[in-house]
PDB file of C-alpha atoms in Angstrom:
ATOM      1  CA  UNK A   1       4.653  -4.822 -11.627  1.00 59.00           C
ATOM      2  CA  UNK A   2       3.732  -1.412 -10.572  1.00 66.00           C
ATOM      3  CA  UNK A   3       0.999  -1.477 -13.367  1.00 78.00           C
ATOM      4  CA  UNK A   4      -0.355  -4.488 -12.491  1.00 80.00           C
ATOM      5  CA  UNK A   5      -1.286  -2.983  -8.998  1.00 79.00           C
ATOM      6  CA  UNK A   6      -2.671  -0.082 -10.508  1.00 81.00           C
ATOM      7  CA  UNK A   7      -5.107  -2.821 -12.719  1.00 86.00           C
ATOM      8  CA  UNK A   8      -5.726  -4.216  -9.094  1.00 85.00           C
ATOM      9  CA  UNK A   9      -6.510  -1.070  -7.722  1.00 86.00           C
ATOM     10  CA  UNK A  10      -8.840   0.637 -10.706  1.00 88.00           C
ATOM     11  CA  UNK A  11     -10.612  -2.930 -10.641  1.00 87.00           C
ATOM     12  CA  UNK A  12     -11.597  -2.793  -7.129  1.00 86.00           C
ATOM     13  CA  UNK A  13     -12.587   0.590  -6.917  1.00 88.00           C
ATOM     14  CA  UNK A  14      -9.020   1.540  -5.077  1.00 87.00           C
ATOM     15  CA  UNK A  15      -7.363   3.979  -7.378  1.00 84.00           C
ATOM     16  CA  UNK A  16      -7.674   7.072  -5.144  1.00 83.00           C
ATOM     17  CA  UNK A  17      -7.690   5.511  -1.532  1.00 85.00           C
ATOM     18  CA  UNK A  18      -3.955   3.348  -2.844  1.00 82.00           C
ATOM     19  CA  UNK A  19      -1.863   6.252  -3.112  1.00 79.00           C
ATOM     20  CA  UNK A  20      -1.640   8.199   0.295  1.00 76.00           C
ATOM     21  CA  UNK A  21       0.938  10.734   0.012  1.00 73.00           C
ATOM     22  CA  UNK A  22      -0.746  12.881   3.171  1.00 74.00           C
ATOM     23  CA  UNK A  23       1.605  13.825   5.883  1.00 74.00           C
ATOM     24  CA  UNK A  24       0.690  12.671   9.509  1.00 75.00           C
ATOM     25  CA  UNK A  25      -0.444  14.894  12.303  1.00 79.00           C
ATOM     26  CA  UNK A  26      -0.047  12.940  15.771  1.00 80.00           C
ATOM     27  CA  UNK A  27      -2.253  15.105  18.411  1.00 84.00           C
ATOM     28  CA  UNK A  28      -4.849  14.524  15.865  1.00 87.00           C
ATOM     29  CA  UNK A  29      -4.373  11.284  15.580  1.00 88.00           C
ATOM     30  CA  UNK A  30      -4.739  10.725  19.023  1.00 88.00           C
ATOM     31  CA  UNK A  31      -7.928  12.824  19.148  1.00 90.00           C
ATOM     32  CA  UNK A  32      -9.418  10.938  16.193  1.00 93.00           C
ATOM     33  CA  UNK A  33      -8.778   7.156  17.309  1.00 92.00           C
ATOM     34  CA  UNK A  34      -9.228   7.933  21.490  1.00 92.00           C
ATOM     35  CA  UNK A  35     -13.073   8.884  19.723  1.00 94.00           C
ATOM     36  CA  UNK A  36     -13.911   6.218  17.283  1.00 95.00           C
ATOM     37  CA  UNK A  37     -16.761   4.456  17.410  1.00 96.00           C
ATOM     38  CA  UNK A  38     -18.976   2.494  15.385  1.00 96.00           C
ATOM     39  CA  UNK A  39     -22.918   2.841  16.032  1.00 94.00           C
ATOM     40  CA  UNK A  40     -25.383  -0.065  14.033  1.00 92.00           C
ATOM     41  CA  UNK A  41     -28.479   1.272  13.745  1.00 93.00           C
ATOM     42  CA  UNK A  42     -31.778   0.008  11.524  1.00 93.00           C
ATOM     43  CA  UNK A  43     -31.355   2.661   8.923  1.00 92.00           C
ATOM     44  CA  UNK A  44     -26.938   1.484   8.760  1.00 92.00           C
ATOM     45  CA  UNK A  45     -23.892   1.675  10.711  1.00 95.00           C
ATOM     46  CA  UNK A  46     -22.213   5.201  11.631  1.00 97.00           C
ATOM     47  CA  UNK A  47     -18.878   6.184  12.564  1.00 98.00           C
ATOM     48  CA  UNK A  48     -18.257   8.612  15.730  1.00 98.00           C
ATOM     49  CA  UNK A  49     -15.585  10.595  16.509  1.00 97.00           C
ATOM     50  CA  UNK A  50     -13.650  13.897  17.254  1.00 96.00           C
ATOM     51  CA  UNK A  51     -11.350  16.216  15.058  1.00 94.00           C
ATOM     52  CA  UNK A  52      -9.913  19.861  16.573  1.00 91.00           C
ATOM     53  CA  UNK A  53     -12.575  19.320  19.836  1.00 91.00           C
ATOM     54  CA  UNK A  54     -15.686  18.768  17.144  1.00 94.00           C
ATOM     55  CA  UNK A  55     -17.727  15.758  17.157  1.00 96.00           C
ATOM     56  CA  UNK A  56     -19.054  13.642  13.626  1.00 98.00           C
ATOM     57  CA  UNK A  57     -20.909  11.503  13.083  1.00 98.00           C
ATOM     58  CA  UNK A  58     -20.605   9.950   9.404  1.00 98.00           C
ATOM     59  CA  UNK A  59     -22.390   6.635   8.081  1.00 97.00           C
ATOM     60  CA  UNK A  60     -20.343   4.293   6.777  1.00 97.00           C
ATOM     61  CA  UNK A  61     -20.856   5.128   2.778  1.00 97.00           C
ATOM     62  CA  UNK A  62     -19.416   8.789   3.931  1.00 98.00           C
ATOM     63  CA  UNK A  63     -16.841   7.613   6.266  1.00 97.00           C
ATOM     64  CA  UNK A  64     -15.788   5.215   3.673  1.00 97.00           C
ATOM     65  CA  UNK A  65     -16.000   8.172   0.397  1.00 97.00           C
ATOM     66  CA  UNK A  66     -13.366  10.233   2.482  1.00 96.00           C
ATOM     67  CA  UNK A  67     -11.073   7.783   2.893  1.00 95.00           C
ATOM     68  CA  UNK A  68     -11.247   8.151  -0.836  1.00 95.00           C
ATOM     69  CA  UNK A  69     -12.538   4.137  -1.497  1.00 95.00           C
ATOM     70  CA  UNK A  70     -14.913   4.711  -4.715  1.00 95.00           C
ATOM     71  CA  UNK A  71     -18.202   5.060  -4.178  1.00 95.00           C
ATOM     72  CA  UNK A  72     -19.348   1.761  -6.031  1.00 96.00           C
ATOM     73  CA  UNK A  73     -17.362  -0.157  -3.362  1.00 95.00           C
ATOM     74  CA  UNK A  74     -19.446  -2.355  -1.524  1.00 95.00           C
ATOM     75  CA  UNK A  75     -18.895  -2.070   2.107  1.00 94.00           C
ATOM     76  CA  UNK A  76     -20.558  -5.616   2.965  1.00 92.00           C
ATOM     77  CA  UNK A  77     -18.378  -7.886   4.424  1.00 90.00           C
ATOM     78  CA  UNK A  78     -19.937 -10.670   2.683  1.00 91.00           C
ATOM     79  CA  UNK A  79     -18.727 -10.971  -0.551  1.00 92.00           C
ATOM     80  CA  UNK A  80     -20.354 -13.788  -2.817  1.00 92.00           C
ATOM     81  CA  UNK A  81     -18.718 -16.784  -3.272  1.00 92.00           C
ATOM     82  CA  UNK A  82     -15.757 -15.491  -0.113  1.00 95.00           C
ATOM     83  CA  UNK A  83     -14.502 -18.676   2.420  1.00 94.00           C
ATOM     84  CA  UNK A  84     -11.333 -17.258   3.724  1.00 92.00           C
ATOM     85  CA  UNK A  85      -9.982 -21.042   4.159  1.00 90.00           C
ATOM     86  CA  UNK A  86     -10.911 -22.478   0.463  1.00 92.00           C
ATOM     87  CA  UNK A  87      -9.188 -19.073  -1.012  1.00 93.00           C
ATOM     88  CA  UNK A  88      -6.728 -19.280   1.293  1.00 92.00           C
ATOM     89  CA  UNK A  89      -5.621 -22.836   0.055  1.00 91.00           C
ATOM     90  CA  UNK A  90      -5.857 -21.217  -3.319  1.00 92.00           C
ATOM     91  CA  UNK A  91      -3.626 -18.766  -3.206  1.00 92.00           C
ATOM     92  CA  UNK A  92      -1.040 -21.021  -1.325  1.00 92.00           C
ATOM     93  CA  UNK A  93      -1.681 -24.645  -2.324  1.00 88.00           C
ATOM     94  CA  UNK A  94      -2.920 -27.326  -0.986  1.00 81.00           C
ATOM     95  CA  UNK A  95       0.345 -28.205   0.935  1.00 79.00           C
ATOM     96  CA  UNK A  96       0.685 -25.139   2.825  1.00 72.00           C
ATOM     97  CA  UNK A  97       2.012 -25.430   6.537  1.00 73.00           C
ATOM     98  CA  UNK A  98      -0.971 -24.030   8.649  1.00 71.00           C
ATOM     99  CA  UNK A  99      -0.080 -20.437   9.691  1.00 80.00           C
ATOM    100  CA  UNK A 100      -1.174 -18.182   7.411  1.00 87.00           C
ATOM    101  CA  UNK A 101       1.741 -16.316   6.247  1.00 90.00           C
ATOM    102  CA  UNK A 102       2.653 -13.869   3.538  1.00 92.00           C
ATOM    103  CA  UNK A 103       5.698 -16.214   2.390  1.00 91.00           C
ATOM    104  CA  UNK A 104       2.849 -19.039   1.009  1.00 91.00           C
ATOM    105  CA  UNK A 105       1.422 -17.324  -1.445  1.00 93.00           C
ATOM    106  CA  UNK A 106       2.420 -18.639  -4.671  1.00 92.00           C
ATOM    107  CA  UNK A 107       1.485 -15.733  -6.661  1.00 91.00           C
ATOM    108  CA  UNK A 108       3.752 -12.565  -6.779  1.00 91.00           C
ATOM    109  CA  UNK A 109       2.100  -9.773  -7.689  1.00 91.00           C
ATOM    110  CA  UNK A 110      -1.087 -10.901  -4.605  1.00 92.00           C
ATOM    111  CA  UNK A 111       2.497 -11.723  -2.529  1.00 93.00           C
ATOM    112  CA  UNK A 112       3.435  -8.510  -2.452  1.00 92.00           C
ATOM    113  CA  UNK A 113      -1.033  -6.709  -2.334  1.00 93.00           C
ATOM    114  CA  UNK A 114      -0.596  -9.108   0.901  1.00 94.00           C
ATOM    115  CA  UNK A 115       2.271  -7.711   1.953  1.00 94.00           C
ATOM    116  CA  UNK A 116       1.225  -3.634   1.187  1.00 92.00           C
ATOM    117  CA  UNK A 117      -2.155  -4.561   3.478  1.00 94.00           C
ATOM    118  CA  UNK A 118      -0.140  -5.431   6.129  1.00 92.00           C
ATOM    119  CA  UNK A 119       1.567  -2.226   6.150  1.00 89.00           C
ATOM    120  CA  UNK A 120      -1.109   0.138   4.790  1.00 88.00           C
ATOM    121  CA  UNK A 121      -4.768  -0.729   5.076  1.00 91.00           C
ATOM    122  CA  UNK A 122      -4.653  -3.032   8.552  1.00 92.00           C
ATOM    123  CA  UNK A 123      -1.048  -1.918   9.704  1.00 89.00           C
ATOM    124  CA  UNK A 124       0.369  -4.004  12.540  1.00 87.00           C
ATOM    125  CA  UNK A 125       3.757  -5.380  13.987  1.00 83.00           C
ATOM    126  CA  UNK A 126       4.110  -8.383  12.214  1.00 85.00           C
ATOM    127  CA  UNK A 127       3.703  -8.079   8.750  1.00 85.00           C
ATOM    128  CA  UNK A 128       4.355 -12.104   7.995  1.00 88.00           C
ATOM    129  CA  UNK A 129       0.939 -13.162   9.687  1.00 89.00           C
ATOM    130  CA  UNK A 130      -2.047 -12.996   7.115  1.00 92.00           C
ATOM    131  CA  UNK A 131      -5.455 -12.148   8.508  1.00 93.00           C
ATOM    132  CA  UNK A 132      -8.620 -13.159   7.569  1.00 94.00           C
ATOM    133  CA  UNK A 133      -9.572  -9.214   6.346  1.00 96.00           C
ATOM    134  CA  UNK A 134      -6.199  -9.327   4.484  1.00 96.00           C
ATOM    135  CA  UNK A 135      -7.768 -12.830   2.480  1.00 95.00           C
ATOM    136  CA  UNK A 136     -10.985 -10.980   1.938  1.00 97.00           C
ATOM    137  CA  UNK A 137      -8.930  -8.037   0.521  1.00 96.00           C
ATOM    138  CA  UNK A 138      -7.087 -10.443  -1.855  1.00 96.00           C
ATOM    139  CA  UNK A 139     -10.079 -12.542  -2.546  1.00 96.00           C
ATOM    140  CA  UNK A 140     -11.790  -8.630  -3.717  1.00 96.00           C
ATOM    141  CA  UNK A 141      -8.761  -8.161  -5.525  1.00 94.00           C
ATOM    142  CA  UNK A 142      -8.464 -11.731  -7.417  1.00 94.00           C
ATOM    143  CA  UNK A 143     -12.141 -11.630  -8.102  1.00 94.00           C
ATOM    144  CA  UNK A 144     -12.165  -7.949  -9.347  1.00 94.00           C
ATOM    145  CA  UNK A 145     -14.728  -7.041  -6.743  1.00 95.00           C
ATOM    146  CA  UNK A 146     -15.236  -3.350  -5.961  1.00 96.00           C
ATOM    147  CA  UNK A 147     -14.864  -3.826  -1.790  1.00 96.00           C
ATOM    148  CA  UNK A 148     -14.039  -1.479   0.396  1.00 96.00           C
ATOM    149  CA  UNK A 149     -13.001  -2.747   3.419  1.00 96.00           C
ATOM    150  CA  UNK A 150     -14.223   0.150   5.563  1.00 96.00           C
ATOM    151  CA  UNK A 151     -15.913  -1.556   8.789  1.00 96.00           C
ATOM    152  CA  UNK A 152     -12.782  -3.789   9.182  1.00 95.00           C
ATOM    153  CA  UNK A 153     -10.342  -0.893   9.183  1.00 95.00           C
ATOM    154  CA  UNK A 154     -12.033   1.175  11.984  1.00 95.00           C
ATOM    155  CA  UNK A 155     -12.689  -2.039  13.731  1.00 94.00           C
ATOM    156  CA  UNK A 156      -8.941  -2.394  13.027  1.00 92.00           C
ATOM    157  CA  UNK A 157      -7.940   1.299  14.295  1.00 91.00           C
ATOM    158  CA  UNK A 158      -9.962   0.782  17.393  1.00 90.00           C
ATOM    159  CA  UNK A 159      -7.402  -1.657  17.947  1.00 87.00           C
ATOM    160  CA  UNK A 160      -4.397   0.461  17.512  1.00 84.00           C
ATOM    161  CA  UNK A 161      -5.873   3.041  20.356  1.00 74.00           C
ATOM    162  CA  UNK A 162      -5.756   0.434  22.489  1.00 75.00           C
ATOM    163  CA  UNK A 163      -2.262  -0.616  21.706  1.00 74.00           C
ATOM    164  CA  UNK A 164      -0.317   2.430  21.260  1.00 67.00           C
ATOM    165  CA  UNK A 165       0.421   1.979  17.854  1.00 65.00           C
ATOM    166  CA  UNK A 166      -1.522   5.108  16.615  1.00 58.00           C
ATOM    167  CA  UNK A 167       1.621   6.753  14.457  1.00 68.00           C
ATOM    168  CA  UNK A 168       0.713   3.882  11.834  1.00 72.00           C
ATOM    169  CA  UNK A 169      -2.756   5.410  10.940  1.00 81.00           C
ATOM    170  CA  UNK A 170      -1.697   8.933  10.739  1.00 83.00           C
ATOM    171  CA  UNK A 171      -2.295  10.199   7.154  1.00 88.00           C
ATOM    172  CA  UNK A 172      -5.555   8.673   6.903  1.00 90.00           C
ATOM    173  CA  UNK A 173      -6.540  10.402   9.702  1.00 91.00           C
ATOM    174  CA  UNK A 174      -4.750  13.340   7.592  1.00 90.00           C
ATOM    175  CA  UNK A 175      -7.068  12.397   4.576  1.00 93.00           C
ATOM    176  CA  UNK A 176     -10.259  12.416   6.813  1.00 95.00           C
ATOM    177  CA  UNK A 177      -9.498  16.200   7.984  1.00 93.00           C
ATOM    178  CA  UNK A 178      -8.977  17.537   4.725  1.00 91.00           C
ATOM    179  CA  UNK A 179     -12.234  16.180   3.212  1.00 93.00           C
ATOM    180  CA  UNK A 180     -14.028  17.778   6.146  1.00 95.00           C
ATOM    181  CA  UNK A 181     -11.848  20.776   5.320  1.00 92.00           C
ATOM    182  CA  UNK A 182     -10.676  21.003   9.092  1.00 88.00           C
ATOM    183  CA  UNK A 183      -7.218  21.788   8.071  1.00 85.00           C
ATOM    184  CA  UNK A 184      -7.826  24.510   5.866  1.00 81.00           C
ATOM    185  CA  UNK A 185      -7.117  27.386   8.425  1.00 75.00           C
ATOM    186  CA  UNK A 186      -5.770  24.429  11.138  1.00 69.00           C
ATOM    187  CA  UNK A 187      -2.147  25.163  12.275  1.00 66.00           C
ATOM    188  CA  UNK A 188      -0.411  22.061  12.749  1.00 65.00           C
ATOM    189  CA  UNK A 189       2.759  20.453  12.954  1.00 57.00           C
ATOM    190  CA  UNK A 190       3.526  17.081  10.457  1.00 61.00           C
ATOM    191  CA  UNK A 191       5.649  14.423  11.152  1.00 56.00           C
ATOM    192  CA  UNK A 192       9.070  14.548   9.931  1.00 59.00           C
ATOM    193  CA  UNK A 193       9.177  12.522   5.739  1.00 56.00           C
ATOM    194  CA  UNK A 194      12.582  11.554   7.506  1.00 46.00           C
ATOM    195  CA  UNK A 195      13.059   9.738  10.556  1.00 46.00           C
ATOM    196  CA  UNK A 196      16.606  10.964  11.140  1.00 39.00           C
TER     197      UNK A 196
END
């Protein structure tokens, strides 16, 4: 199974951003998501905010290289051919109670994608419930479309500020420092690998 996901990730221009082995670093976690912003402009959309008391501003193509997406991703939101309800009945049948929820997808190997985007790219509580930027994910990832799903994750973050879940974001934010090479010289403390 494990190479199948690597197929899934080469195909959609994932390879790099799918394995995150950086430690977190909370204070700067804070810092980074009490800052983030998103700015649409006529020349694109940027991305504000503050690492170790210094402010950047990226547009989204950067923002979106150091997170380590490819940089043949789209970042569009529109992908051709994308309704999140057709694909939806898709993946889980025709027959398929009405919540969306990781359980009704028939196939195992997008089961368990579903289940990783839950927990890595748009982390939340409930990891059941199936989102609409989870389905465009899978959709990218059924379809073989490089995506990047940039704008929905910091729209996604923004989120987390606001409810205190911010430890669930913490080695991207770990990934974004090092390719500004703000840690190089930084002294900081990780989280604990183990929770005991």
């Amino acid at each position: 199974m494990r190479e199948e996901f690597n197929e899934v990730f080469e195909a959609i221009g994932w390879s790099d951003f799918a394995e995150i082995p950086e430690g977190g670093i909370i204070l700067l976690t804070k810092e980074f998501l009490m800052t983030l912003r998103t700015d649409t402009r006529r020349d694109g959309t940027y991305v504000w905010f503050r690492l170790f008391n210094t402010d950047f501003e990226l547009t989204l193509r950067q923002f979106s290289n150091l997170l380590d997406f490819s940089p043949q991703c789209t970042l569009s939101e529109d992908l051709v051919g994308f309704n999140s309800a057709e694909f939806w009945k898709e993946l889980v049948g025709p027959d398929a109670p009405g919540k969306k929820s990781i359980a009704h997808i028939r196939h195992p190997t997008l089961r368990f994608l579903a289940r990783w985007l839950t927990m890595a790219v748009f982390p939340r509580d409930d990891t059941r419930c199936v989102t609409v930027e989870d389905v465009r994910c899978l959709y990218a990832m059924w379809k073989k479309i490089k995506f990047a799903p940039t704008l929905s994750m910091v729209r996604h973050w923004q989120g987390l500020a606001q409810s205190g879940h911010i430890i669930l974001v913490t080695s991207f934010v770990t990934r974004i420092a090092n390719g500004l090479a703000m840690l190089a010289n930084a002294i900081v403390s990780f989280m604990p690998n183990d929770p005991t």
